[in-house]
């Protein structure tokens, strides 16, 4: 009972800390960078100060959740997004996380409220689960609380949650997986077997497969380590490995469609190894373990670390105190568990920091290794240092005669080395002294870390009651976390979160099923249209359909190295030099074939568009104008040819009328005096099928990416509908997995009863 009260108390404290961390949401603010949205993108016409953070939340995750929640509320599965990429597989896109259990709450609350649930739960889950794991290691409550706080509120959790909302959700179940592995060392325990199964399954459903794979790899080596160090029987291997495999099988309903999309995306067809290598961290970035903002911070718009990795992708900092006690545990305790987590942290860092080893690793022809940036693995050292720090603090509290003097001296040496480095860079060891702005930023951002270290050192040396000292260290750690988080997190007024204006209202009212194209780089990002239910030919997604991207890029005659660089985008090529773009036959053809009825332009671009034939201005307000493209194709039309379509191929003597348009089903009525091809300029993807007058028909693929069927003369009704075979296979395997799990649990229950 006492232990249960302890768990309840820590859960309340972690929840309280989280709510304090996100306090602005209780005063009407939204944890989304709305200031960036309405100020950077000219169509919104604002000029507010904003932090340079949270881009992908705006460009991917928040708009995509609009599709997910709206469809789930109608008790359907959101298989298809008709608003991006001229149609895009939504459910199969792993990061949409359609089956993540928390989505149930999205059925009864608003999109913004649900967004806040997604944002605040990772810190609570990660902290509480880590606390449970550390208590099972027999660490004292204070040390367990410390380690849980360090991981749950780690800069990795905070920054990745601010940039990629689902990423933390895929890793917070790591402590539960390790706890379940430990609990299954003796007899079979149904509760912990189910914990293992569903922790793996839910991590997969959280929608960030790369981090889940790293989690599973760490869990596998952890069970091998436990089995060897404790001389466990083969039954342990059977229990744990079967639990992990069961979790994977139950998630097949999501995994199989997502794997299929991966192999049909740009990432599987283009060599990204050179791009991935450019994101490896320079070794000098290891300094940020002591000072997270040594190279600046994007929130203050002064980040200057070399390489392509963004700030959150290069986040190493875990806090001064956990790092200090981690080194202390390695020096003083050095048992097998300490060595395991030390090795886990070191190997993970070797994969990320630029070296011969890391370049060799990312060159391996393995999916998600050679095609994805490796920084997602940095949660492993974050968790490892949290565990090591807790072990070190526990050992220090229990052994009164053990001193931190050597560890503190080592950290003093590290800080001295950093100051020597700054002096060297400033030229103090030569005749020419030049203290650049970057060096000033580095020196300034050393003040707080140095102060925190001094306070921790003072506490450990001069406060004799180590329990009081540990509590003070935790308070310093909390203050450090809140300072870091307040600096990075963005909050905006609700009125700045995807607001509507007259231009957008005009499009929504008049678009029908035609597409709208926003001209220029700072007018409207690719996936914003999804939030407004505006049909858009462009898109931004790491798993975009390569047949459509290839069509768009090849029509513009772009080189392959450009395609690799823009692997997540499908763009029509009108960002700059509009006069050149409109004179480009391929780019102009894209607008027409894709049925782009409206062009939204701003500023001087209005005059450029006016100079070209076929565009009529239909709206103007302030700096924004909307032009109608008179030569745009209809979304559905009859044609004499289907492979490559030109104006002369369009059959004008027949009729193709869309009588019903839904994301996963399009019904078209045709009437033609002779056999023709019905073309629908929506993307084809595996799962789309067709019927003509109720009879199955073969789908043809104009330009290898659209949908077409051959129709006879007279009137016909054509139905394109989404019916994925790979989804049905995955669902069947998931049901089999659930049934097998039920049998295993039921059998174990009967056996335990019989034994009694």
XYZ file of C-alpha atoms in Angstrom:
756
model
C 0.000 0.000 0.000
C 2.867 2.363 0.814
C 4.446 1.711 -2.590
C 1.116 2.371 -4.337
C 0.814 5.722 -2.564
C 4.357 6.522 -3.677
C 3.453 5.775 -7.300
C 0.304 7.881 -7.056
C 2.244 10.752 -5.507
C 4.898 10.703 -8.234
C 2.225 10.537 -10.943
C 0.576 13.616 -9.458
C 3.908 15.457 -9.268
C 4.859 14.605 -12.852
C 1.412 15.699 -14.026
C 1.734 18.933 -12.054
C 5.170 19.671 -13.529
C 3.804 19.013 -17.016
C 0.832 21.315 -16.559
C 3.116 24.051 -15.228
C 5.396 23.541 -18.231
C 2.454 24.080 -20.575
C 0.747 26.717 -18.428
C -0.098 29.100 -21.323
C -2.705 26.660 -22.688
C -4.809 27.304 -19.588
C -4.950 30.974 -20.533
C -6.254 30.410 -24.044
C -2.946 29.939 -25.843
C -2.193 27.105 -28.279
C 1.071 25.146 -28.260
C 1.596 25.734 -31.960
C 3.740 28.362 -33.660
C 0.872 30.431 -35.005
C 3.009 33.566 -35.058
C 5.333 31.882 -37.547
C 2.346 30.738 -39.604
C 0.682 34.122 -40.034
C 3.898 36.144 -40.300
C 6.166 34.047 -42.517
C 3.438 33.132 -45.014
C 2.348 36.257 -46.819
C -1.250 35.249 -47.489
C -2.083 35.811 -43.815
C -0.669 39.335 -43.847
C 0.650 39.563 -40.265
C 4.025 40.739 -38.996
C 4.525 39.254 -35.538
C 7.728 38.160 -33.795
C 8.120 34.378 -33.876
C 10.514 31.621 -32.876
C 12.148 29.596 -35.618
C 10.659 26.336 -34.329
C 7.780 23.969 -34.995
C 7.748 24.080 -38.799
C 6.687 20.480 -39.373
C 3.930 20.721 -36.784
C 2.340 23.311 -39.078
C 3.278 21.675 -42.374
C 2.473 18.044 -41.570
C 1.115 16.915 -38.233
C -1.590 19.420 -37.310
C -3.198 19.481 -40.800
C -2.999 15.710 -41.190
C -4.717 15.236 -37.841
C -7.615 17.250 -39.244
C -8.182 14.456 -41.770
C -7.699 11.752 -39.136
C -10.073 13.191 -36.546
C -12.796 14.272 -38.971
C -12.904 10.812 -40.553
C -12.743 8.895 -37.279
C -15.641 10.968 -35.954
C -17.725 9.615 -38.816
C -16.643 6.100 -37.726
C -14.618 5.517 -40.872
C -10.931 4.881 -41.490
C -9.120 7.800 -43.182
C -7.539 5.851 -46.011
C -7.092 8.774 -48.401
C -6.217 12.462 -48.282
C -7.628 14.139 -51.421
C -6.166 17.566 -50.585
C -2.391 16.956 -50.884
C -0.255 15.561 -53.737
C -3.402 15.421 -55.930
C -4.422 12.586 -53.624
C -2.277 10.775 -51.086
C -2.555 7.542 -49.032
C -3.311 8.896 -45.570
C -3.719 5.817 -43.392
C -0.698 4.054 -44.901
C 1.393 7.145 -44.177
C 2.896 5.899 -40.919
C 3.149 9.263 -39.190
C -0.613 9.853 -39.323
C -0.833 7.360 -36.407
C -4.478 6.595 -37.141
C -4.704 3.675 -34.672
C -2.853 5.347 -31.793
C -5.089 4.698 -28.743
C -5.155 8.335 -27.606
C -7.026 9.175 -30.813
C -10.166 7.965 -29.054
C -10.108 11.223 -27.093
C -10.098 13.141 -30.365
C -13.615 11.895 -31.037
C -15.070 14.026 -28.250
C -12.814 17.103 -28.054
C -11.752 19.797 -30.500
C -8.674 19.472 -32.680
C -6.764 22.018 -30.581
C -7.704 20.364 -27.283
C -6.680 16.985 -28.649
C -3.430 18.511 -29.897
C -2.666 19.612 -26.351
C -3.377 16.087 -25.102
C -0.786 14.821 -27.576
C 1.679 17.447 -26.374
C 1.374 17.020 -22.608
C 1.080 13.240 -22.281
C 4.637 12.240 -23.345
C 6.317 13.916 -20.370
C 3.824 12.312 -17.967
C 4.074 8.863 -19.545
C 7.854 8.883 -19.935
C 8.451 10.098 -16.372
C 6.016 7.722 -14.714
C 7.098 4.670 -16.719
C 10.773 5.430 -16.060
C 10.035 5.797 -12.350
C 8.421 2.339 -12.349
C 11.424 0.860 -14.141
C 13.948 2.449 -11.772
C 12.017 1.403 -8.676
C 12.126 -2.158 -9.969
C 15.931 -1.800 -10.044
C 15.682 -1.249 -6.264
C 16.778 2.375 -6.429
C 15.528 4.623 -3.645
C 12.476 6.827 -4.359
C 14.469 10.058 -4.638
C 16.974 8.615 -7.113
C 14.145 6.983 -9.082
C 12.270 10.266 -9.189
C 15.422 12.027 -10.358
C 16.045 9.586 -13.212
C 12.396 9.660 -14.257
C 12.404 13.444 -14.298
C 15.587 13.543 -16.365
C 14.189 11.319 -19.119
C 10.550 12.390 -19.049
C 11.410 16.080 -19.266
C 14.587 15.633 -21.259
C 15.398 18.171 -23.971
C 14.959 15.327 -26.463
C 11.337 14.777 -25.391
C 10.671 18.529 -25.247
C 12.247 19.562 -28.549
C 11.145 16.584 -30.618
C 7.634 16.939 -29.260
C 7.680 20.562 -30.347
C 8.820 19.654 -33.857
C 7.448 16.149 -34.537
C 4.469 15.607 -32.265
C 4.299 11.808 -32.523
C 8.017 11.109 -32.094
C 8.028 11.167 -28.255
C 4.926 8.958 -28.199
C 6.874 6.204 -29.932
C 9.660 6.161 -27.316
C 7.891 6.773 -23.983
C 7.049 3.056 -23.786
C 10.729 2.052 -23.670
C 10.842 1.931 -19.832
C 7.710 -0.266 -19.809
C 9.302 -2.669 -22.293
C 12.444 -2.963 -20.147
C 10.359 -3.295 -16.975
C 8.313 -6.101 -18.523
C 11.495 -7.896 -19.611
C 12.790 -7.742 -16.040
C 9.485 -8.931 -14.584
C 9.367 -11.942 -16.922
C 12.689 -13.306 -15.640
C 11.003 -15.682 -13.214
C 7.612 -17.225 -13.744
C 5.208 -16.209 -16.485
C 3.239 -13.143 -15.409
C 0.249 -12.324 -17.540
C 0.147 -8.654 -16.591
C 3.746 -8.003 -17.588
C 3.493 -10.172 -20.684
C 0.540 -8.037 -21.787
C 2.507 -4.929 -20.824
C 5.326 -6.026 -23.127
C 2.972 -6.877 -25.999
C 0.971 -3.668 -25.892
C 3.962 -1.410 -25.201
C 5.547 -2.644 -28.431
C 2.256 -2.468 -30.306
C 1.363 1.044 -29.117
C 4.870 2.306 -29.858
C 4.371 1.159 -33.452
C 0.898 2.710 -33.630
C 2.407 5.998 -32.385
C 3.597 6.584 -35.917
C 7.350 7.042 -35.869
C 8.801 3.749 -37.018
C 12.477 4.697 -36.927
C 12.461 5.381 -33.180
C 10.376 2.259 -32.566
C 12.983 0.175 -34.402
C 15.739 1.668 -32.234
C 13.594 0.909 -29.179
C 13.194 -2.723 -30.245
C 16.910 -3.101 -30.955
C 17.761 -1.753 -27.501
C 15.145 -4.035 -25.911
C 16.552 -7.064 -27.728
C 20.099 -6.419 -26.524
C 18.740 -5.703 -23.047
C 17.051 -9.101 -22.840
C 20.242 -10.764 -24.120
C 22.230 -8.919 -21.467
C 19.777 -9.888 -18.716
C 19.682 -13.515 -19.825
C 23.467 -13.815 -19.864
C 24.212 -11.857 -16.681
C 21.564 -13.741 -14.666
C 21.984 -17.150 -16.368
C 18.301 -17.296 -17.229
C 16.633 -20.313 -18.802
C 15.392 -20.603 -22.371
C 11.868 -19.953 -21.090
C 12.868 -16.331 -20.550
C 13.878 -15.974 -24.196
C 10.624 -17.599 -25.281
C 8.484 -15.302 -23.121
C 10.156 -12.037 -23.997
C 10.767 -12.620 -27.694
C 7.255 -13.997 -28.195
C 5.856 -10.943 -26.397
C 7.770 -8.579 -28.674
C 6.772 -10.539 -31.786
C 3.152 -10.605 -30.643
C 3.172 -6.822 -30.327
C 4.574 -6.524 -33.847
C 2.005 -8.950 -35.282
C -0.906 -7.108 -33.661
C 0.319 -3.918 -35.320
C 0.365 -5.489 -38.807
C -2.849 -3.655 -39.641
C -0.681 -0.520 -39.706
C 2.729 -1.970 -40.506
C 1.935 -3.729 -43.769
C 0.299 -0.738 -45.518
C 3.080 1.541 -44.242
C 5.848 -0.764 -45.440
C 4.150 -0.942 -48.833
C 4.031 2.862 -48.990
C 7.691 3.097 -48.002
C 8.702 0.953 -50.961
C 6.476 3.062 -53.215
C 7.860 6.359 -51.927
C 10.742 8.575 -52.997
C 12.854 7.284 -50.110
C 13.104 3.788 -51.551
C 13.984 4.791 -55.091
C 16.677 7.452 -54.697
C 20.160 7.227 -53.162
C 20.042 9.379 -50.025
C 23.318 8.271 -48.454
C 25.127 11.502 -49.318
C 22.222 13.514 -47.916
C 22.154 11.440 -44.719
C 25.922 11.848 -44.264
C 25.571 15.618 -44.484
C 23.369 15.477 -41.376
C 25.938 13.722 -39.179
C 26.955 15.841 -36.208
C 30.416 17.419 -36.118
C 32.404 16.094 -33.124
C 32.543 19.601 -31.646
C 28.792 19.328 -31.023
C 29.554 17.085 -28.020
C 30.171 20.340 -26.125
C 26.384 20.750 -26.006
C 26.248 17.999 -23.394
C 27.492 20.687 -21.016
C 25.960 23.762 -22.667
C 22.918 23.073 -24.894
C 22.987 26.498 -26.518
C 26.735 26.750 -26.989
C 26.049 27.095 -30.724
C 22.959 29.227 -30.255
C 19.273 28.389 -30.313
C 16.732 28.712 -33.149
C 14.216 30.135 -30.691
C 16.477 33.179 -30.366
C 17.394 32.950 -34.078
C 21.145 32.612 -33.506
C 21.827 28.903 -34.079
C 25.070 28.411 -36.016
C 26.251 24.795 -35.598
C 27.747 23.482 -38.836
C 26.149 20.702 -40.869
C 22.589 20.252 -42.072
C 21.124 18.971 -38.812
C 18.632 21.281 -37.189
C 18.822 22.179 -33.502
C 16.314 19.595 -32.315
C 17.928 16.906 -34.465
C 21.270 17.558 -32.773
C 19.980 17.787 -29.206
C 22.361 16.000 -26.819
C 21.875 17.844 -23.537
C 20.376 15.874 -20.646
C 21.316 18.191 -17.787
C 24.450 18.824 -15.759
C 23.365 16.771 -12.732
C 22.451 13.546 -14.580
C 25.638 13.755 -16.624
C 27.729 14.247 -13.482
C 26.126 11.316 -11.650
C 26.362 9.160 -14.781
C 30.137 9.597 -14.817
C 30.165 9.004 -11.073
C 28.294 5.688 -11.467
C 30.762 4.584 -14.145
C 33.743 5.443 -11.936
C 32.475 4.113 -8.601
C 29.859 1.431 -9.261
C 30.671 -0.018 -12.658
C 28.425 -3.076 -12.425
C 27.026 -4.880 -15.475
C 23.931 -2.658 -15.712
C 26.076 0.485 -15.668
C 28.302 -0.958 -18.377
C 25.277 -1.922 -20.507
C 23.760 1.559 -20.481
C 27.165 3.201 -20.918
C 27.770 1.046 -23.981
C 24.270 1.841 -25.288
C 24.924 5.572 -25.006
C 28.392 5.406 -26.569
C 27.341 3.224 -29.517
C 24.354 5.476 -30.218
C 26.595 8.528 -30.253
C 29.058 6.802 -32.583
C 26.207 6.349 -35.067
C 25.292 10.045 -34.989
C 28.628 11.879 -34.648
C 30.527 12.243 -37.919
C 33.276 9.630 -38.146
C 34.387 6.681 -40.257
C 32.094 4.410 -38.248
C 28.982 6.574 -38.665
C 29.601 7.083 -42.390
C 29.985 3.340 -42.825
C 26.822 2.694 -40.820
C 24.570 5.057 -42.804
C 25.976 3.630 -46.041
C 24.615 0.174 -45.268
C 21.864 -0.751 -47.761
C 19.266 -1.181 -45.021
C 15.873 0.594 -45.126
C 15.589 3.385 -42.542
C 19.387 3.320 -42.103
C 20.531 4.584 -45.484
C 17.291 6.488 -46.167
C 16.659 8.297 -42.872
C 18.594 10.719 -40.710
C 20.047 8.767 -37.736
C 19.537 11.444 -35.063
C 16.331 9.826 -33.822
C 18.534 7.373 -31.930
C 19.594 10.150 -29.547
C 16.761 9.185 -27.201
C 18.874 6.122 -26.325
C 21.720 8.116 -24.715
C 19.091 10.399 -23.146
C 17.456 7.405 -21.458
C 20.813 5.783 -20.687
C 22.108 8.882 -18.909
C 18.831 9.152 -16.988
C 19.270 5.579 -15.719
C 22.991 6.011 -15.055
C 22.357 9.301 -13.276
C 19.728 7.685 -11.060
C 22.071 4.774 -10.267
C 24.868 7.213 -9.452
C 22.660 9.352 -7.209
C 21.339 6.266 -5.412
C 24.879 4.976 -4.832
C 26.034 8.388 -3.583
C 23.107 8.675 -1.164
C 23.630 5.174 0.254
C 27.413 5.414 0.679
C 28.174 8.360 2.925
C 31.937 7.961 2.683
C 31.989 8.036 -1.119
C 32.967 11.416 -2.536
C 32.172 13.135 -5.825
C 35.481 15.002 -5.724
C 37.097 13.213 -8.675
C 33.979 13.530 -10.824
C 33.647 17.220 -10.003
C 37.328 17.759 -10.765
C 36.845 16.057 -14.129
C 33.936 18.373 -14.979
C 35.973 21.401 -13.919
C 38.620 20.202 -16.357
C 35.979 19.920 -19.128
C 34.761 23.472 -18.558
C 38.357 24.730 -18.545
C 38.899 22.983 -21.890
C 35.853 24.759 -23.315
C 37.157 28.155 -22.212
C 40.570 27.339 -23.668
C 38.833 26.433 -26.936
C 36.997 29.778 -26.955
C 40.236 31.616 -26.246
C 41.966 29.765 -29.059
C 39.149 30.520 -31.515
C 39.250 34.176 -30.465
C 42.970 34.328 -31.199
C 44.177 34.942 -27.649
C 47.135 32.643 -28.302
C 48.163 34.632 -31.370
C 48.726 38.267 -32.210
C 45.278 38.848 -33.774
C 42.371 38.776 -31.317
C 38.915 38.592 -32.892
C 35.918 37.884 -30.673
C 33.253 37.116 -33.276
C 29.475 37.263 -32.619
C 29.399 33.452 -32.619
C 32.052 33.302 -29.900
C 30.103 35.874 -27.913
C 27.005 33.669 -28.134
C 28.987 30.625 -26.993
C 30.576 32.469 -24.072
C 27.260 33.972 -22.978
C 25.481 30.626 -23.148
C 28.102 29.044 -20.895
C 27.077 31.201 -17.944
C 23.958 29.285 -16.892
C 25.454 25.772 -17.334
C 28.517 26.855 -15.375
C 26.303 28.339 -12.660
C 24.217 25.156 -12.466
C 27.368 23.058 -12.202
C 28.762 25.298 -9.457
C 25.498 25.064 -7.505
C 25.411 21.270 -7.813
C 29.079 20.987 -6.803
C 28.473 23.260 -3.800
C 25.438 21.196 -2.795
C 27.252 17.858 -2.934
C 30.281 19.175 -1.044
C 28.806 21.372 1.693
C 25.348 19.926 2.443
C 26.060 16.930 4.640
C 22.542 15.483 4.677
C 22.587 13.745 1.328
C 18.820 13.355 1.190
C 18.414 17.137 1.428
C 21.228 17.586 -1.066
C 19.523 15.206 -3.510
C 16.238 17.108 -3.212
C 18.057 20.377 -3.894
C 19.762 18.816 -6.933
C 16.339 17.766 -8.227
C 15.018 21.304 -7.751
C 17.994 22.711 -9.656
C 17.350 20.165 -12.418
C 13.673 21.180 -12.576
C 14.626 24.854 -12.816
C 17.112 24.062 -15.581
C 14.444 22.092 -17.476
C 11.872 24.858 -17.185
C 14.344 27.474 -18.364
C 15.271 25.397 -21.404
C 11.660 24.536 -22.240
C 10.344 28.069 -21.841
C 13.007 29.205 -24.269
C 12.098 26.641 -26.931
C 8.340 26.094 -26.705
C 5.987 28.276 -28.741
C 2.494 29.389 -27.775
C 0.117 31.477 -29.846
C -3.351 32.947 -29.614
C -6.059 30.749 -31.153
C -6.839 33.399 -33.745
C -3.413 32.798 -35.303
C -3.845 29.022 -35.697
C -4.808 28.499 -39.340
C -7.088 31.536 -39.543
C -9.373 32.123 -42.501
C -9.345 35.338 -44.509
C -11.305 36.590 -47.501
C -8.968 34.988 -50.046
C -9.215 31.563 -48.428
C -12.968 31.930 -47.979
C -13.285 32.715 -51.693
C -11.412 29.532 -52.633
C -13.349 27.327 -50.220
C -16.644 28.690 -51.532
C -15.848 28.496 -55.250
C -13.364 25.648 -55.737
C -15.844 22.822 -56.201
C -13.480 19.914 -56.825
C -10.943 21.986 -58.767
C -7.445 22.481 -57.430
C -5.810 25.654 -56.178
C -2.139 26.508 -56.467
C -0.381 29.016 -54.218
C 2.451 30.639 -56.162
C 5.775 31.409 -54.467
C 7.816 30.125 -51.548
C 6.349 32.210 -48.727
C 2.706 32.251 -49.690
C 1.294 28.980 -48.414
C 3.093 25.778 -47.463
C 2.198 22.583 -49.262
C 0.007 20.852 -46.680
C -1.787 23.894 -45.257
C -4.507 23.236 -47.831
C -5.413 20.027 -46.003
C -6.403 22.009 -42.906
C -8.763 24.133 -45.023
C -10.038 21.240 -47.213
C -8.616 22.966 -50.302
C -7.539 20.684 -53.145
C -3.838 21.203 -53.799
C -1.483 19.615 -56.355
C 1.602 19.942 -54.142
C 2.542 18.192 -50.926
C 5.199 17.739 -48.280
C 5.682 14.304 -46.740
C 8.621 11.971 -46.206
C 6.576 9.092 -47.651
C 5.153 10.676 -50.769
C 4.094 8.493 -53.692
C 7.129 8.321 -56.000
C 5.062 7.889 -59.183
C 3.451 11.288 -58.644
C 6.682 12.983 -57.553
C 8.469 11.567 -60.588
C 5.707 12.825 -62.872
C 5.899 16.322 -61.390
C 9.696 16.512 -61.452
C 10.189 14.859 -64.837
C 7.644 17.161 -66.461
C 9.820 20.034 -65.223
C 12.942 18.194 -66.493
C 14.679 18.420 -63.121
C 17.977 16.588 -62.403
C 18.021 13.524 -60.158
C 20.230 15.139 -57.521
C 17.555 17.809 -57.054
C 14.934 15.088 -56.614
C 17.056 13.505 -53.867
C 17.441 16.858 -52.145
C 13.686 17.546 -52.262
C 12.765 13.966 -51.411
C 9.793 14.964 -49.240
C 8.254 17.477 -51.637
C 6.238 17.426 -54.812
C 6.375 20.958 -56.217
C 5.240 22.465 -59.502
C 8.243 24.788 -59.762
C 6.750 28.274 -59.421
C 8.592 29.455 -56.334
C 10.893 31.959 -58.072
C 11.198 33.780 -61.424
C 7.539 33.528 -62.345
C 7.979 34.955 -65.823
C 10.427 32.138 -66.625
C 8.171 29.538 -65.006
C 5.076 30.559 -66.971
C 7.066 30.446 -70.198
C 8.179 26.900 -69.375
C 6.001 24.540 -71.406
C 6.342 21.694 -68.902
C 5.363 23.770 -65.883
C 2.418 25.366 -67.647
C 1.279 21.916 -68.762
C 1.324 20.762 -65.140
C -1.135 23.469 -64.146
C -3.559 22.456 -66.886
C -3.399 18.668 -66.557
C -3.722 18.821 -62.773
C -6.882 20.873 -63.087
C -5.517 23.922 -61.286
C -8.367 26.392 -61.576
C -7.135 29.041 -59.149
C -3.708 30.621 -58.724
C -3.111 32.626 -55.570
C -0.397 35.269 -55.953
C 0.871 38.150 -53.869
C 2.740 41.423 -54.324
C 4.542 41.991 -57.618
C 3.661 38.486 -58.775
C 0.171 39.783 -59.572
C 1.482 41.859 -62.456
C 3.529 38.963 -63.847
C 0.538 36.597 -63.977
C -1.602 39.307 -65.587
C 0.796 39.435 -68.536
C 0.081 35.837 -69.570
C -2.903 34.688 -71.592
C -5.447 32.374 -70.035
C -5.517 33.893 -66.552
C -8.366 36.119 -65.361
C -8.258 37.964 -62.058
C -11.326 36.966 -60.023
C -10.371 38.249 -56.573
C -8.105 40.890 -55.064
C -7.733 42.070 -51.507
C -4.733 44.061 -50.358
C -1.580 42.396 -51.663
C -3.287 39.078 -52.505
C -4.956 38.263 -55.815
C -6.575 35.120 -57.194
C -6.488 34.287 -60.901
C -8.638 31.730 -62.696
C -6.856 29.442 -65.148
C -9.097 29.224 -68.219
C -7.142 26.340 -69.769
C -7.319 23.992 -66.779
C -8.586 20.479 -67.461
C -11.637 19.209 -65.628
C -10.897 16.753 -62.834
C -12.596 14.036 -64.899
C -12.864 14.010 -68.700
C -13.108 11.729 -71.708
C -10.032 11.329 -73.899
C -8.950 9.526 -77.041
C -5.668 8.463 -75.442
C -4.789 7.705 -71.829
C -1.017 7.297 -71.661
C -0.021 10.927 -72.285
C -2.738 13.530 -72.486
C -2.763 16.737 -74.504
C -5.527 19.209 -75.254
C -6.260 17.591 -78.599
C -6.827 14.249 -76.858
C -9.744 15.580 -74.803
C -13.024 14.398 -76.330
C -15.467 17.298 -76.314
C -18.475 15.501 -77.789
C -18.952 13.367 -74.708
C -19.640 14.122 -71.079
C -18.006 13.030 -67.814
C -19.782 14.325 -64.739
C -18.668 13.665 -61.182
C -21.891 12.967 -59.302
C -20.278 11.995 -55.984
C -16.822 12.820 -54.666
C -15.618 11.364 -51.374
C -12.022 10.761 -50.256
C -12.263 6.994 -50.743
C -14.921 6.835 -53.456
C -15.563 8.816 -56.643
C -18.631 8.193 -58.805
C -18.664 9.546 -62.377
C -21.404 9.430 -64.982
C -20.241 9.279 -68.611
C -22.102 9.736 -71.875
C -20.237 9.292 -75.157
C -21.223 8.527 -78.770
C -18.168 6.295 -79.125
C -15.786 4.307 -76.884
C -13.305 6.531 -75.051
C -11.105 6.639 -71.977
C -12.376 8.225 -68.781
C -9.475 10.015 -67.079
C -9.554 11.123 -63.437
C -6.544 13.270 -62.533
C -6.393 11.939 -58.997
C -3.401 9.889 -57.972
C -3.514 6.161 -58.344
C -2.162 4.040 -55.522
C -2.378 0.353 -54.677
C -5.834 -0.197 -53.246
C -7.784 1.846 -55.772
C -10.209 -0.243 -57.803
C -12.870 0.543 -60.386
C -16.311 -0.605 -61.450
C -18.254 0.243 -64.594
C -21.990 -0.252 -64.158
C -21.246 -2.489 -61.179
C -18.717 -4.668 -63.008
C -15.028 -4.632 -62.058
C -12.806 -2.794 -64.511
C -9.071 -2.432 -65.011
C -7.557 0.873 -63.901
C -5.144 2.375 -66.411
C -2.486 4.828 -65.220
C -1.939 7.941 -67.352
C 1.587 9.281 -66.816
C 2.009 6.283 -64.462
C 0.231 8.194 -61.723
C -3.424 9.044 -62.505
C -6.514 6.845 -62.909
C -8.363 5.961 -66.099
C -10.750 3.316 -67.405
C -11.968 2.448 -70.875
C -15.699 3.124 -71.292
C -17.978 2.123 -74.123
C -20.412 4.295 -76.018
C -23.595 5.478 -74.353
C -24.220 6.189 -70.680
C -22.196 4.497 -67.965
C -21.594 4.902 -64.267
C -17.983 4.544 -63.197
C -16.982 4.102 -59.582
C -13.426 4.455 -58.306
C -13.217 3.096 -54.769
C -10.429 2.421 -52.296
C -10.279 -1.213 -51.183
C -6.758 -2.103 -50.091
C -5.808 -5.775 -50.160
C -2.687 -5.127 -48.079
C -4.841 -3.450 -45.419
C -7.191 -6.440 -45.323
C -4.226 -8.799 -45.017
C -2.784 -6.705 -42.190
C -6.162 -6.573 -40.437
C -6.507 -10.358 -40.702
C -3.050 -10.915 -39.213
C -3.815 -8.427 -36.447
C -6.986 -10.330 -35.557
C -5.049 -13.601 -35.566
C -2.451 -12.009 -33.291
C -5.123 -10.827 -30.857
C -6.713 -14.288 -30.898
C -3.342 -15.952 -30.254
C -2.680 -13.529 -27.398
C -6.075 -14.333 -25.903
C -5.315 -18.061 -26.094
C -1.884 -17.612 -24.466
C -3.278 -15.526 -21.617
C -6.259 -17.846 -21.112
C -4.030 -20.935 -21.137
C -1.626 -19.415 -18.612
C -4.565 -18.570 -16.371
C -5.922 -22.113 -16.504
C -2.487 -23.571 -15.787
C -2.044 -21.357 -12.733
C -5.461 -22.409 -11.418
C -4.660 -26.104 -11.954
C -1.327 -25.751 -10.156
C -3.071 -24.199 -7.164
